[in-house]
PDB file of C-alpha atoms in Angstrom:
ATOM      1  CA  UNK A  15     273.599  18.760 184.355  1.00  0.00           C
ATOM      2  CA  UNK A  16     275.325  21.898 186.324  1.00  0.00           C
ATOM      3  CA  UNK A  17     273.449  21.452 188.968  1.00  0.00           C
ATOM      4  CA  UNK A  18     273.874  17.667 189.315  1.00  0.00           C
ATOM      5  CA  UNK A  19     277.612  18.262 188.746  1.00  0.00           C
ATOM      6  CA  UNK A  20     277.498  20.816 191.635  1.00  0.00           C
ATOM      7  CA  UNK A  21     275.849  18.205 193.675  1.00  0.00           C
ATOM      8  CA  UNK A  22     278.465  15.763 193.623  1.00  0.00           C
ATOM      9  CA  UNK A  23     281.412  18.699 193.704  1.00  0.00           C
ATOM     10  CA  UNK A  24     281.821  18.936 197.801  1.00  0.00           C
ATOM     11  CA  UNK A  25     281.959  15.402 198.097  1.00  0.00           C
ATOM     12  CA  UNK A  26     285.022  14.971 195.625  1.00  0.00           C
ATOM     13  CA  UNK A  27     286.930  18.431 196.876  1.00  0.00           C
ATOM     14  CA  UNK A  28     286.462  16.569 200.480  1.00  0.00           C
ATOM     15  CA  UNK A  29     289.701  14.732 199.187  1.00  0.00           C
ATOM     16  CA  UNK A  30     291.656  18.023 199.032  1.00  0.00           C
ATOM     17  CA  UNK A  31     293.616  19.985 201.589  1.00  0.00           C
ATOM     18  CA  UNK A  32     291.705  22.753 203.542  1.00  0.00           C
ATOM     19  CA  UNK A  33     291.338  25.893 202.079  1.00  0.00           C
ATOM     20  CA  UNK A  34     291.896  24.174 198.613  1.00  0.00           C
ATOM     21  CA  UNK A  35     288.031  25.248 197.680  1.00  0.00           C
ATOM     22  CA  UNK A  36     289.951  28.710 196.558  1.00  0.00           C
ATOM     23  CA  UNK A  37     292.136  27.510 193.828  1.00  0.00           C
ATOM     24  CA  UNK A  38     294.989  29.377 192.222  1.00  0.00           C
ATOM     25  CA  UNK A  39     295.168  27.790 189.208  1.00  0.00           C
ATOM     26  CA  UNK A  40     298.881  28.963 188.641  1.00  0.00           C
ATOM     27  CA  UNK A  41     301.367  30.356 190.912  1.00  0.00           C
ATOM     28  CA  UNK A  42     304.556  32.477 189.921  1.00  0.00           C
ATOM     29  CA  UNK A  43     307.827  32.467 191.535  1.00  0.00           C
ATOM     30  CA  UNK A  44     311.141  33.969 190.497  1.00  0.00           C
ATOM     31  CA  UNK A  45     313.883  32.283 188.622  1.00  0.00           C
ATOM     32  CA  UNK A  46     317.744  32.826 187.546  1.00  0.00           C
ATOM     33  CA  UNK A  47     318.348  36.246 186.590  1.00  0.00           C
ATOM     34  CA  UNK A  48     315.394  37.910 185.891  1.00  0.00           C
ATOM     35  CA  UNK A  49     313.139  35.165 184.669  1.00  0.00           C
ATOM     36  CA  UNK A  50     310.023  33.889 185.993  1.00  0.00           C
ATOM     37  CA  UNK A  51     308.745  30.108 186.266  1.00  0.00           C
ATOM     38  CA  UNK A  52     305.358  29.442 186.300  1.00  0.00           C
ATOM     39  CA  UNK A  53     303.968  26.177 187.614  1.00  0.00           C
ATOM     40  CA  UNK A  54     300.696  23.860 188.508  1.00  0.00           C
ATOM     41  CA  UNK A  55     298.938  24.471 191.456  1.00  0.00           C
ATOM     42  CA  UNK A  56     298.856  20.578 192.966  1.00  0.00           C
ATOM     43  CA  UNK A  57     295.597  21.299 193.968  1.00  0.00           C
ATOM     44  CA  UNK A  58     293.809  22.150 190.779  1.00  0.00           C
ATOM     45  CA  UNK A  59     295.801  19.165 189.007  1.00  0.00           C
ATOM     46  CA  UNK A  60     293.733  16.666 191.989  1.00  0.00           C
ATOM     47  CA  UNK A  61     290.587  18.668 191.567  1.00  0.00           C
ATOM     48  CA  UNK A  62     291.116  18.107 187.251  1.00  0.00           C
ATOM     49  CA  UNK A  63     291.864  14.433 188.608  1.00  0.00           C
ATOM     50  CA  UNK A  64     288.744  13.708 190.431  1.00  0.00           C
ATOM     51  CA  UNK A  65     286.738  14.881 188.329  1.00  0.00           C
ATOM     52  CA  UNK A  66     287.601  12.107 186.006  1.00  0.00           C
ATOM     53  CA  UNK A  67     285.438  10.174 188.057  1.00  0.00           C
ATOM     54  CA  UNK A  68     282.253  11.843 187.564  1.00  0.00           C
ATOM     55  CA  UNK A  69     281.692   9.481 184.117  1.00  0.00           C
ATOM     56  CA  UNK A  70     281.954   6.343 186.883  1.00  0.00           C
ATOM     57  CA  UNK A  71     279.428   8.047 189.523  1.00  0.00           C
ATOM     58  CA  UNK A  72     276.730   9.102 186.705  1.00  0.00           C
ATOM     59  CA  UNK A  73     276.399   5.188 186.107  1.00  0.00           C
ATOM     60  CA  UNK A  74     277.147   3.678 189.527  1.00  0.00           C
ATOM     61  CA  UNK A  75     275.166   6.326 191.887  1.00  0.00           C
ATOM     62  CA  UNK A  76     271.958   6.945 189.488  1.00  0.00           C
ATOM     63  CA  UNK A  77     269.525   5.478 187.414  1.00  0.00           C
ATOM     64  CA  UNK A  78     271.481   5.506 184.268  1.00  0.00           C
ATOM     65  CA  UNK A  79     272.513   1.956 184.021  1.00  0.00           C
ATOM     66  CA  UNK A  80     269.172   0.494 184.149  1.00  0.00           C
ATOM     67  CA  UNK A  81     267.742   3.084 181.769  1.00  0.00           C
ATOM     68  CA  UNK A  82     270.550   2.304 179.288  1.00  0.00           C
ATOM     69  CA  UNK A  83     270.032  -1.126 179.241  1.00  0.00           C
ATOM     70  CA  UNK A  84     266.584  -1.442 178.556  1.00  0.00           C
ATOM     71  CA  UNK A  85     267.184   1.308 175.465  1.00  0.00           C
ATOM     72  CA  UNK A  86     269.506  -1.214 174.377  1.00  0.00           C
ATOM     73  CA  UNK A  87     267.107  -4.527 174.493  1.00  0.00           C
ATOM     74  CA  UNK A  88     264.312  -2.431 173.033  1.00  0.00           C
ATOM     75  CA  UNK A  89     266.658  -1.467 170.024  1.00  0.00           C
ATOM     76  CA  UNK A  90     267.606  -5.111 169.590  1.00  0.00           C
ATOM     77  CA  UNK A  91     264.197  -6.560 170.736  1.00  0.00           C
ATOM     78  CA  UNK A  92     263.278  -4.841 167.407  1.00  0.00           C
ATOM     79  CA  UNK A  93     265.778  -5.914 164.983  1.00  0.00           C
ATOM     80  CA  UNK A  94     266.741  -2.280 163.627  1.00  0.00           C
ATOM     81  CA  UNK A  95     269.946  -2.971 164.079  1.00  0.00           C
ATOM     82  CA  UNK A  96     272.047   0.282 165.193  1.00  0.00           C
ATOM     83  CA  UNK A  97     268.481   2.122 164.684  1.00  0.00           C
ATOM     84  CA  UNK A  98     268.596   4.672 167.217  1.00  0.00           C
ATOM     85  CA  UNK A  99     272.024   5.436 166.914  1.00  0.00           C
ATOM     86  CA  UNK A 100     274.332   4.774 170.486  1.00  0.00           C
ATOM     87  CA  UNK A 101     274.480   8.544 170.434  1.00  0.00           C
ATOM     88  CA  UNK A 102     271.081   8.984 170.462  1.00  0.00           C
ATOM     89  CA  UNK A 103     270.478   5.823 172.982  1.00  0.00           C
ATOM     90  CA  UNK A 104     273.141   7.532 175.465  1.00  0.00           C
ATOM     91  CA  UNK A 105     271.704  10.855 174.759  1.00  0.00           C
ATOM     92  CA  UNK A 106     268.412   9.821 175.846  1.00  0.00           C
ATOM     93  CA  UNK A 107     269.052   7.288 178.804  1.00  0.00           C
ATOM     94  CA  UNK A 108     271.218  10.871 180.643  1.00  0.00           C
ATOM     95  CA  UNK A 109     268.268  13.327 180.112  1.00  0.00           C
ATOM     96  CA  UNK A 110     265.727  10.665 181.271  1.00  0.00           C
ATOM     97  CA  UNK A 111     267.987   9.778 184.360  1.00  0.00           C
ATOM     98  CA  UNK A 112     268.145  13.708 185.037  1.00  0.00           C
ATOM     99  CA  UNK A 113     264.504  13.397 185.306  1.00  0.00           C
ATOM    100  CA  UNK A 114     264.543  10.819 187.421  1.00  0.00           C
ATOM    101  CA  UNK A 115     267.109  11.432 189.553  1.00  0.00           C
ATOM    102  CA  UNK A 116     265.873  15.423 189.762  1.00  0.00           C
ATOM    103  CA  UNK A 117     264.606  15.128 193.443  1.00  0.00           C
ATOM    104  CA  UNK A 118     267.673  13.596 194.659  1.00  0.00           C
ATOM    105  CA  UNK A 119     269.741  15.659 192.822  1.00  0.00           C
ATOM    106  CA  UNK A 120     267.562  18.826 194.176  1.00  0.00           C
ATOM    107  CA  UNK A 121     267.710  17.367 197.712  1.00  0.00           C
ATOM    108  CA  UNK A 122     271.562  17.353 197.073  1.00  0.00           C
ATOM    109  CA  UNK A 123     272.319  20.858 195.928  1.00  0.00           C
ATOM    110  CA  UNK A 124     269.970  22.473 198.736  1.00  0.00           C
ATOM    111  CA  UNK A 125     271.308  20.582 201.579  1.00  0.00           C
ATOM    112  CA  UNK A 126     274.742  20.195 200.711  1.00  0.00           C
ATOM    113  CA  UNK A 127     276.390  21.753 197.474  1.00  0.00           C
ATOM    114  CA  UNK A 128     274.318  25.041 197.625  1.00  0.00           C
ATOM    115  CA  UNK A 129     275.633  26.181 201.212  1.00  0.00           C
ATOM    116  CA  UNK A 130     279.257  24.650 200.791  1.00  0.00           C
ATOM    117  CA  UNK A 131     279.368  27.048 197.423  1.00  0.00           C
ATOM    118  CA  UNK A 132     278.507  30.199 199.458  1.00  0.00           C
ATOM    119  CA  UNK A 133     280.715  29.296 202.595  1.00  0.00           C
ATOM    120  CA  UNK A 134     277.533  28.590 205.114  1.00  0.00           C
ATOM    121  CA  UNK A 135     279.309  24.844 205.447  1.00  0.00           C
ATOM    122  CA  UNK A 136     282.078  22.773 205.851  1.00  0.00           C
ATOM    123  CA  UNK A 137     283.521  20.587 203.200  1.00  0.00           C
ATOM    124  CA  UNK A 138     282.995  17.208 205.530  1.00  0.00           C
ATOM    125  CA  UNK A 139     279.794  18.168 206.905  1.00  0.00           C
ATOM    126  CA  UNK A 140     278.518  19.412 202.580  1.00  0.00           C
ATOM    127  CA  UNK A 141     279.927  15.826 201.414  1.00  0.00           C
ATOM    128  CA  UNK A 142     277.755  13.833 204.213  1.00  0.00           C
ATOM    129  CA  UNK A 143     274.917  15.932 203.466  1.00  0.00           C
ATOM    130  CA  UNK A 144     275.507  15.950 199.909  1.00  0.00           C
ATOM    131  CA  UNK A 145     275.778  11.974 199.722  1.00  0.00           C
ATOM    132  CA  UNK A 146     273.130  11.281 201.868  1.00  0.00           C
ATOM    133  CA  UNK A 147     270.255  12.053 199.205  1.00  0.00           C
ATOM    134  CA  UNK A 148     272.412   9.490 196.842  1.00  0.00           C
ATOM    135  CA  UNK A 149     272.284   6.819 199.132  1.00  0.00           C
ATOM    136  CA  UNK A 150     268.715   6.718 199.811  1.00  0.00           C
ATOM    137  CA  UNK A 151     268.010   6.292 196.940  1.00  0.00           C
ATOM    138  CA  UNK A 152     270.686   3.227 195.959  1.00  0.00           C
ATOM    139  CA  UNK A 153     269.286   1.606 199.422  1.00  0.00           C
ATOM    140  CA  UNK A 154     265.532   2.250 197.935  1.00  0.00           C
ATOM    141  CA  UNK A 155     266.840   0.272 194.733  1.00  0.00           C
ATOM    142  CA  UNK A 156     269.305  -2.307 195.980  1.00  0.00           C
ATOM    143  CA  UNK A 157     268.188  -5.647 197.034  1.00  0.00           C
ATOM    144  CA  UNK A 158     269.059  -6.871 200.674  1.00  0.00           C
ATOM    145  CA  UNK A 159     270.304  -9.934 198.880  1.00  0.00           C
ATOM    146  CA  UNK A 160     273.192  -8.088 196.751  1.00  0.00           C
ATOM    147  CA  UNK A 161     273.783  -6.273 200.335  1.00  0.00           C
ATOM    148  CA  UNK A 162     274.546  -9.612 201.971  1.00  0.00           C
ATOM    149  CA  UNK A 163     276.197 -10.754 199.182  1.00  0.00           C
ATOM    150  CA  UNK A 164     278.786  -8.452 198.843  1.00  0.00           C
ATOM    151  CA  UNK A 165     278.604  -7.981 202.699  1.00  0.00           C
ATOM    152  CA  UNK A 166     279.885 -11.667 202.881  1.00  0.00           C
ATOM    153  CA  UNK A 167     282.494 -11.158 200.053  1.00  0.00           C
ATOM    154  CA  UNK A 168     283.971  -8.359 202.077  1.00  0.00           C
ATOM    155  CA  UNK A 169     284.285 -10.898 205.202  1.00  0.00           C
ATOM    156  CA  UNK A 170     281.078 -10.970 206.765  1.00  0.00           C
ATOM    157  CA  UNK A 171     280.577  -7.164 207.925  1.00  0.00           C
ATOM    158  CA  UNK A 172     277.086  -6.799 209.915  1.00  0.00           C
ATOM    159  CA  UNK A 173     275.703  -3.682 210.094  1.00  0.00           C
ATOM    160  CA  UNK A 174     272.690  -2.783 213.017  1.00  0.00           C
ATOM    161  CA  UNK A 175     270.816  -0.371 210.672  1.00  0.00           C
ATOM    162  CA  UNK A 176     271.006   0.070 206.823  1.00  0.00           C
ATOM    163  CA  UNK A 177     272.453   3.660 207.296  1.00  0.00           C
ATOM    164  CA  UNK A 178     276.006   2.167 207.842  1.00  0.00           C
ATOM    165  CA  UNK A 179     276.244   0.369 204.711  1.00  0.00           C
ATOM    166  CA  UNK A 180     279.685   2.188 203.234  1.00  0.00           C
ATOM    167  CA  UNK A 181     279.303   3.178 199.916  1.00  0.00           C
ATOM    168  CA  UNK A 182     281.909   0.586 199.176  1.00  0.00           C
ATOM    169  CA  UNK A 183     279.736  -1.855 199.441  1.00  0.00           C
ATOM    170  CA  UNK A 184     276.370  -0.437 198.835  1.00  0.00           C
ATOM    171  CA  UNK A 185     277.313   1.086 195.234  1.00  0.00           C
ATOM    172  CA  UNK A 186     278.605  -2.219 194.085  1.00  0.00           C
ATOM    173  CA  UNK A 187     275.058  -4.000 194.859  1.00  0.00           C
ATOM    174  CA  UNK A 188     272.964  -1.240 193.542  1.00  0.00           C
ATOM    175  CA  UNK A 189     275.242  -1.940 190.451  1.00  0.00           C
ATOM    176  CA  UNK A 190     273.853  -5.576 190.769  1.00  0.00           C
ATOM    177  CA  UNK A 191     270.348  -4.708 191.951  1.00  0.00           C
ATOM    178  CA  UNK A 192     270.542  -2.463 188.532  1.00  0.00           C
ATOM    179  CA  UNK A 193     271.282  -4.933 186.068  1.00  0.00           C
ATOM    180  CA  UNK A 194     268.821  -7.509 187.704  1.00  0.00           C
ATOM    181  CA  UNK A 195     266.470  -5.067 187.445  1.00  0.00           C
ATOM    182  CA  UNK A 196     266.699  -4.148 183.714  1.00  0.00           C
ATOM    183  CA  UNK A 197     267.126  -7.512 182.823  1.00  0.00           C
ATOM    184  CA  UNK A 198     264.047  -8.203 184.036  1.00  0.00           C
ATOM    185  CA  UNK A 199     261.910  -5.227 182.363  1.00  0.00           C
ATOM    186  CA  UNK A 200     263.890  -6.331 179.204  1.00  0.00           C
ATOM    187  CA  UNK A 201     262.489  -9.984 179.117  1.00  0.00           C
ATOM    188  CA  UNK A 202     258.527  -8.390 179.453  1.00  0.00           C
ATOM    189  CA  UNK A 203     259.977  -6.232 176.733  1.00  0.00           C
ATOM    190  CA  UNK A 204     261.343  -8.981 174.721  1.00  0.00           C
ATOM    191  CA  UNK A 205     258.276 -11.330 174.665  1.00  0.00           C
ATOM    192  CA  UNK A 206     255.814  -9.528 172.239  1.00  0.00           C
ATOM    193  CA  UNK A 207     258.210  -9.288 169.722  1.00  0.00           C
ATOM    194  CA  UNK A 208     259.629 -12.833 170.425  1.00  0.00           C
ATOM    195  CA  UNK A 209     255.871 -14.258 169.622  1.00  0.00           C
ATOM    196  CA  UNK A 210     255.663 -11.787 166.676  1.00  0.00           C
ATOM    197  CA  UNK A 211     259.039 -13.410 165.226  1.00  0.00           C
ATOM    198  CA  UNK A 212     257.756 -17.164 166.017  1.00  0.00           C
ATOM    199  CA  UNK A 213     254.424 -16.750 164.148  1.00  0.00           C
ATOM    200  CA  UNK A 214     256.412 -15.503 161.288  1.00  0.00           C
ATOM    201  CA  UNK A 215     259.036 -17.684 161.558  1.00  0.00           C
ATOM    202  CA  UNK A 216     256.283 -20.364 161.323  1.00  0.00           C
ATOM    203  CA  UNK A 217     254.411 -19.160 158.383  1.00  0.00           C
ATOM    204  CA  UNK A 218     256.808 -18.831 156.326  1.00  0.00           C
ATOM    205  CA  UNK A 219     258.008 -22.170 156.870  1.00  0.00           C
ATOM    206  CA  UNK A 220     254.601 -23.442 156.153  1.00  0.00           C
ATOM    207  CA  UNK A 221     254.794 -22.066 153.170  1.00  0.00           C
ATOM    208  CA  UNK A 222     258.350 -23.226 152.225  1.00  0.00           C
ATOM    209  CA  UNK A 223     259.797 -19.752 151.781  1.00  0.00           C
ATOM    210  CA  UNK A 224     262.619 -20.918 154.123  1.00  0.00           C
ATOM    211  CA  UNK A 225     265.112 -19.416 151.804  1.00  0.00           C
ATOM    212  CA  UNK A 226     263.575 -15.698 153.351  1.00  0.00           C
ATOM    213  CA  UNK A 227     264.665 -14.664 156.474  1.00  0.00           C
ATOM    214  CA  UNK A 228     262.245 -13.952 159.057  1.00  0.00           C
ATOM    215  CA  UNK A 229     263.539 -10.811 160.391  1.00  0.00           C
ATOM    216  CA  UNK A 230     262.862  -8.784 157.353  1.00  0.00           C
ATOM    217  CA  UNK A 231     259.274 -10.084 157.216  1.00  0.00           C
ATOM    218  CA  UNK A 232     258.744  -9.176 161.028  1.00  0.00           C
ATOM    219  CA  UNK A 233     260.228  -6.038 161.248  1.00  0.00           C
ATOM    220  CA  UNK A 234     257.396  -3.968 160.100  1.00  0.00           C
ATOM    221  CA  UNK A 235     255.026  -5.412 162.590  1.00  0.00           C
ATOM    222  CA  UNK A 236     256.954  -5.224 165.394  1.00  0.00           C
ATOM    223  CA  UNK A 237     257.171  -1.854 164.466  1.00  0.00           C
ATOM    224  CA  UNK A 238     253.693  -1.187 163.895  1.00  0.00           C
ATOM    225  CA  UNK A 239     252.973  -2.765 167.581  1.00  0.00           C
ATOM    226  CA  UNK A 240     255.040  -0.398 168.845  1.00  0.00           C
ATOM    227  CA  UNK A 241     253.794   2.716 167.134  1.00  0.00           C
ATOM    228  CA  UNK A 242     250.103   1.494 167.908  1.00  0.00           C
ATOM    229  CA  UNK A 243     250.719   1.198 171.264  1.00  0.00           C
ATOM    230  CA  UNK A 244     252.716   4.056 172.137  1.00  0.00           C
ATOM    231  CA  UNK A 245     255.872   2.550 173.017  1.00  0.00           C
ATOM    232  CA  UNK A 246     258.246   5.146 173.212  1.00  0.00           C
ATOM    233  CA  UNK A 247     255.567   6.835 175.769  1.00  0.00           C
ATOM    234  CA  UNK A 248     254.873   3.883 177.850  1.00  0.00           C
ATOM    235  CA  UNK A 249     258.460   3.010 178.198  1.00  0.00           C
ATOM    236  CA  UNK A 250     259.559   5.850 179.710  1.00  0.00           C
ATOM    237  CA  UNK A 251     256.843   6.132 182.475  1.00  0.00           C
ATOM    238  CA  UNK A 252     257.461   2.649 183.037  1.00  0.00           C
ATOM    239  CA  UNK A 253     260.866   3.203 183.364  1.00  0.00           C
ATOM    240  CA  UNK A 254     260.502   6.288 185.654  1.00  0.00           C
ATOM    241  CA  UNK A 255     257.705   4.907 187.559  1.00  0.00           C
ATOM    242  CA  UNK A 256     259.858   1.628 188.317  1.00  0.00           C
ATOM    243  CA  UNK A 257     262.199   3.699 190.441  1.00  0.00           C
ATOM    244  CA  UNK A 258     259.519   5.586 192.378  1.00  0.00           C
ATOM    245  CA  UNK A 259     257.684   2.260 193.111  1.00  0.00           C
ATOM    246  CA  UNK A 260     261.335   0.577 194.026  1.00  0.00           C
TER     247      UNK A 260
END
């Protein structure tokens, strides 16, 4: 987490004045009589600003979104209701997209954050090399359709090569490409337990125990598919190995 943090850091101090990579975070200057006021520096209030945004790029920029998402159909694919917890989803969707995005994130820090920290770059030059990594991989994930798309919505930019995309335009349709994306690895996930719920749903009915809901009869083998066939385990190498094929 430090070191994705650190990765992202030169391209949000870009925004800053020169020089503004030393901070004093408070400055001293002498009042009426002999009193003293103390104050802000404006700088460290913009860098405490920006990095406010950091929530926004985790989910926009990385694999987060998708990974959440299919969590969240699995959980209610199931039927366990809140069982695991939204801590525990959100806890597990970050470290798996720290996994994932670990390359990129590696590329980032060595190329970019590493020699902007020890003053071997400057702060434009860190942030394009710094991004770069990111936006390989959104343009290795985003489809050319949600490009156009939002291409046209923007008033018909065309751009010669995919490298001048702005990120104002490609992080939107990697947001898009995202969601299409896990929608579509939670409808595999979805049928299994779908025909597992209709079977039920349809001998219990023969039977004329409509008055018992079929949920509570399905529940336990749904969950027994998923213990006997490793679930947990093959959903996250899906899930990591549907970004490296992407």
């Amino acid at each position: 987490m430090i070191r994705f943090l650190g990765a992202l850091l030169p391209a949000l101090l870009l925004a800053l004045p020169a020089g503004a990579a030393e901070l004093e975070l408070v400055t001293a200057r002498p009042g009426e009589g002999e009193e003293t006021i103390y104050s802000l520096k404006l700088q460290v209030l913009a860098v405490m600003t920006v990095l406010t945004v950091l929530p926004g790029l985790l989910m926009t920029t990385t694999a987060f979104t998708r990974v959440l998402i299919v969590l969240a159909v699995l959980r209610q694919g199931l039927g366990t209701q809140q069982t695991p917890s939204n801590q525990i989803l959100v806890g597990l969707a970050l470290f798996l997209t720290l996994f994932i995005m670990g390359p990129v994130v590696s590329q980032a820090w060595e190329q970019g954050a590493s020699p902007y920290l020890e003053d071997e770059l400057g702060a434009e030059a860190a942030m394009t090399r710094t991004v770069e990594p990111f936006r390989t991989f959104m343009i290795s994930q985003t489809r050319e359709s949600d490009l156009a798309l939002f291409a046209d919505l923007s008033g018909g930019a065309r751009f010669e090569r995919i490298e001048e995309v702005p990120l104002t335009l490609l992080i939107p349709a990697f947001v898009t490409s995202e969601l299409k994306t896990a929608f579509q690895i939670g409808f595999l996930i979805l049928i299994p337990f779908l025909v597992i719920d209709l079977v039920v749903a349809s001998v219990l009915m023969s039977m004329g125990m409509v008055m018992l809901s079929p949920l509570i009869i399905s529940l336990p083998f749904k969950l027994m598919l998923f213990v006997l066939v490793d679930g947990w385990a093959l959903l996250m190498s899906t899930l990591a190995a549907s970004f490296v094929s992407g």
